[in-house]
Amino acid sequence: MLWVAQPAQADDWGLSLALSTDYVVRGLTRSMGQGSQSLDLAWRRDTGWGVDLGVVALHRDAEGRVLQTSARLGRTWQWDQDWSGELGYAHAAYPGSEQRSNFNYDELAGHLIWQGRWVLSGSWFPKISRRDAQNNLISAPAFSASLGLRQNLPLSLALDAGLGLYAHRTAEPRSYVFGSIDLSWSQGPWQCHLSHIASNAEAQGLAQAGRAGRRWLATLQLGF
């Protein structure tokens, strides 16, 4: 979740529920093209500190993972009217999975935001595991970088587009490119998204068949 620095109250709690036709992260599906449900609980302070706790139902992916849980601690800054930024540390785990010790991971992420429209993002993973195209388990440090743009439209619509690079720092470094375009509509606590996502991870040997490539997904989100 991206935190764009905004005025906050002394204690600001938020809860969101989402239903989606897929669950895709950096161009790869984690629910094997099946529907997913997620819940996120967030707490913010006016000092810029915040905590996120999340759960995603994956409906059993190729590794037998049924649930993904995450905890994130972050800090946001608003330097002036145009520039803001954030840093965060997150831990993701897969309770109930026999191979969870292989796939649990940590992430250090940062975002630089201009006018709430342009977002430059970067993430570092000290160790993260995935199956390559030949079903071999590879575990190594990795990093990801992306650039995103948001354009507000009439009728409570918004268009988001992004392009990113993911690199796995194995003995022979391997990488792939991913991108997305998302049309969203917001009304009160409700949000609807229609997204098109693509990556060349399978062609680069960093994903099994069916986990990468082009795909559409729709999401319905309710926030409190």
Coordinates of C-alpha atoms in Angstrom, one line a residue:
M1 CA 0.0 0.0 0.0
L2 CA 1.3 3.4 -1.0
W3 CA 1.1 6.1 1.7
V4 CA 0.9 9.6 0.2
A5 CA 1.6 12.1 2.9
Q6 CA -1.6 13.9 3.9
P7 CA -2.7 15.9 6.9
A8 CA -3.5 13.4 9.7
Q9 CA -5.3 13.5 13.0
A10 CA -3.6 12.5 16.3
D11 CA -4.8 8.9 15.7
D12 CA -6.2 7.9 12.4
W13 CA -7.5 4.3 12.0
G14 CA -8.6 2.8 8.7
L15 CA -10.0 -0.6 7.6
S16 CA -10.4 -1.7 4.0
L17 CA -11.9 -4.8 2.4
A18 CA -11.3 -5.8 -1.2
L19 CA -12.6 -8.5 -3.6
S20 CA -10.5 -9.1 -6.7
T21 CA -10.6 -11.5 -9.7
D22 CA -6.8 -12.1 -9.2
Y23 CA -3.9 -11.1 -6.9
V24 CA -1.0 -9.7 -8.9
V25 CA 2.3 -8.3 -7.4
R26 CA 5.0 -6.9 -9.7
G27 CA 3.4 -8.4 -12.8
L28 CA 3.0 -12.0 -11.4
T29 CA -0.1 -13.6 -10.1
R30 CA 0.1 -15.0 -6.5
S31 CA -3.4 -16.6 -6.7
M32 CA -2.8 -18.6 -9.9
G33 CA -5.4 -16.5 -11.8
Q34 CA -8.1 -17.1 -9.2
G35 CA -10.1 -14.7 -7.2
S36 CA -8.8 -13.3 -3.9
Q37 CA -10.1 -11.4 -0.8
S38 CA -8.0 -9.1 1.3
L39 CA -8.3 -7.1 4.5
D40 CA -6.0 -4.2 5.6
L41 CA -6.0 -2.4 9.0
A42 CA -4.0 0.8 9.0
W43 CA -3.1 3.2 11.8
R44 CA -1.5 6.7 11.3
R45 CA -0.1 9.4 13.6
D46 CA 0.2 13.1 12.8
T47 CA 4.0 12.7 13.2
G48 CA 4.0 10.7 9.9
W49 CA 4.4 7.2 11.5
G50 CA 2.0 4.4 10.6
V51 CA 1.4 0.7 10.8
D52 CA -0.4 -1.6 8.3
L53 CA -1.6 -5.2 9.0
G54 CA -2.9 -7.2 6.1
V55 CA -4.3 -10.6 5.2
V56 CA -4.9 -11.9 1.6
A57 CA -6.8 -15.2 0.8
L58 CA -4.9 -16.8 -2.2
H59 CA -7.0 -19.9 -2.7
R60 CA -3.9 -22.1 -2.8
D61 CA -1.2 -21.2 -5.3
A62 CA 1.3 -23.4 -6.9
E63 CA 3.3 -23.7 -3.7
G64 CA 0.3 -24.6 -1.6
R65 CA 0.0 -21.1 0.0
V66 CA -3.5 -20.3 1.1
L67 CA -3.0 -17.1 3.1
Q68 CA -0.5 -14.2 2.9
T69 CA -0.2 -12.0 6.0
S70 CA 1.9 -8.9 6.2
A71 CA 3.0 -6.3 8.8
R72 CA 4.4 -2.9 7.8
L73 CA 6.0 0.0 9.7
G74 CA 6.5 3.2 7.8
R75 CA 7.1 7.0 8.0
T76 CA 5.8 9.7 5.6
W77 CA 7.1 13.2 5.1
Q78 CA 5.6 16.3 3.4
W79 CA 8.5 18.6 2.5
D80 CA 6.5 21.3 0.7
Q81 CA 3.4 21.7 -1.4
D82 CA 4.8 19.5 -4.2
W83 CA 7.2 17.0 -2.7
S84 CA 6.5 14.1 -0.3
G85 CA 8.0 10.8 0.5
E86 CA 7.9 7.7 2.6
L87 CA 10.0 4.8 3.8
G88 CA 8.7 1.5 5.1
Y89 CA 9.8 -1.9 6.3
A90 CA 7.5 -4.9 5.8
H91 CA 7.5 -8.6 6.6
A92 CA 5.3 -11.0 4.6
A93 CA 4.5 -14.6 5.7
Y94 CA 2.4 -17.6 4.5
P95 CA 0.8 -19.3 7.6
G96 CA -0.3 -22.8 7.0
S97 CA 2.0 -23.4 4.0
E98 CA 4.4 -26.4 4.3
Q99 CA 7.0 -24.3 2.4
R100 CA 6.5 -21.0 4.3
S101 CA 10.1 -20.9 5.5
N102 CA 11.2 -20.7 1.9
F103 CA 8.8 -18.0 0.8
N104 CA 8.4 -15.6 3.8
Y105 CA 10.3 -12.4 3.0
D106 CA 11.2 -8.9 4.2
E107 CA 11.1 -5.7 2.2
L108 CA 12.5 -2.2 2.6
A109 CA 10.7 0.2 0.4
G110 CA 10.8 3.9 -0.4
H111 CA 8.7 6.3 -2.5
L112 CA 9.3 9.8 -3.8
I113 CA 6.1 11.6 -4.8
W114 CA 5.7 14.8 -6.8
Q115 CA 2.4 16.7 -6.7
G116 CA 0.6 13.5 -5.7
R117 CA 0.8 12.4 -9.4
W118 CA 4.3 11.1 -10.1
V119 CA 5.6 8.3 -7.9
L120 CA 9.2 6.9 -8.1
S121 CA 9.4 3.7 -6.0
G122 CA 12.2 1.3 -5.0
S123 CA 12.2 -1.9 -2.9
W124 CA 15.1 -4.1 -1.6
F125 CA 14.6 -7.7 -0.5
P126 CA 17.4 -9.2 1.5
K127 CA 16.3 -12.7 0.5
I128 CA 13.3 -13.7 -1.6
S129 CA 12.4 -17.0 -3.2
R130 CA 10.5 -17.9 -6.4
R131 CA 10.2 -20.8 -8.9
D132 CA 11.8 -20.1 -12.3
A133 CA 10.5 -21.3 -15.6
Q134 CA 12.1 -24.8 -15.1
N135 CA 10.5 -25.1 -11.6
N136 CA 13.8 -24.6 -9.8
L137 CA 13.6 -22.8 -6.5
I138 CA 15.9 -19.8 -6.5
S139 CA 16.6 -17.7 -3.3
A140 CA 18.7 -14.5 -3.4
P141 CA 18.5 -10.8 -2.7
A142 CA 16.4 -8.8 -5.2
F143 CA 15.4 -5.2 -5.9
S144 CA 12.5 -3.6 -7.7
A145 CA 12.1 0.0 -9.1
S146 CA 9.1 1.6 -10.8
L147 CA 7.7 4.9 -12.0
G148 CA 4.0 5.6 -11.8
L149 CA 1.7 8.4 -12.9
R150 CA -1.9 9.3 -11.8
Q151 CA -4.3 11.4 -13.8
N152 CA -7.6 12.4 -12.3
L153 CA -10.5 12.4 -14.7
P154 CA -14.1 13.7 -14.6
L155 CA -16.9 11.8 -12.9
S156 CA -14.8 10.6 -10.0
L157 CA -12.5 8.6 -12.3
A158 CA -8.7 8.3 -12.2
L159 CA -6.2 6.7 -14.5
D160 CA -3.0 5.2 -13.2
A161 CA -0.1 3.8 -15.2
G162 CA 3.2 2.3 -14.2
L163 CA 6.4 0.7 -15.5
G164 CA 8.9 -1.2 -13.4
L165 CA 11.9 -3.5 -13.3
Y166 CA 12.5 -6.5 -11.0
A167 CA 16.0 -8.0 -10.7
H168 CA 17.0 -11.2 -8.8
R169 CA 20.6 -11.0 -7.7
T170 CA 21.5 -14.7 -8.3
A171 CA 25.0 -15.8 -9.4
E172 CA 23.9 -14.8 -12.9
P173 CA 21.6 -11.8 -12.3
R174 CA 18.2 -12.1 -14.0
S175 CA 15.5 -9.5 -14.4
Y176 CA 12.2 -8.7 -16.0
V177 CA 10.0 -5.7 -16.8
F178 CA 6.4 -5.3 -15.7
G179 CA 3.8 -2.6 -16.3
S180 CA 0.2 -1.8 -15.6
I181 CA -2.7 0.5 -16.4
D182 CA -5.6 1.0 -14.0
L183 CA -8.9 2.8 -14.4
S184 CA -10.6 3.5 -11.0
W185 CA -13.9 5.1 -9.8
S186 CA -14.4 6.3 -6.2
Q187 CA -17.6 7.3 -4.5
G188 CA -17.5 7.7 -0.7
P189 CA -16.0 4.6 0.9
W190 CA -16.3 2.6 -2.4
Q191 CA -13.7 2.1 -5.1
C192 CA -13.8 0.0 -8.3
H193 CA -10.7 -0.8 -10.4
L194 CA -10.3 -2.3 -13.8
S195 CA -6.6 -3.1 -14.5
H196 CA -4.5 -4.5 -17.2
I197 CA -1.1 -6.0 -16.1
A198 CA 1.7 -7.4 -18.1
S199 CA 5.3 -8.7 -17.6
N200 CA 8.0 -10.6 -19.6
A201 CA 9.0 -12.7 -16.5
E202 CA 8.2 -16.0 -18.2
A203 CA 10.1 -15.1 -21.3
Q204 CA 13.1 -14.1 -19.1
G205 CA 12.9 -17.5 -17.2
L206 CA 11.8 -16.0 -13.9
A207 CA 8.3 -17.3 -13.7
Q208 CA 6.4 -20.5 -14.4
A209 CA 3.9 -20.8 -17.2
G210 CA 0.6 -19.1 -16.3
R211 CA 2.0 -16.8 -13.6
A212 CA 3.2 -14.0 -15.9
G213 CA 2.1 -12.5 -19.2
R214 CA -0.9 -10.2 -19.9
R215 CA -4.0 -10.3 -17.8
W216 CA -7.1 -8.3 -16.8
L217 CA -8.4 -8.0 -13.3
A218 CA -11.3 -6.2 -11.5
T219 CA -11.3 -5.1 -7.9
L220 CA -14.1 -3.8 -5.6
Q221 CA -12.9 -2.1 -2.4
L222 CA -14.7 -0.8 0.6
G223 CA -12.9 1.5 3.1
F224 CA -13.9 2.6 6.6

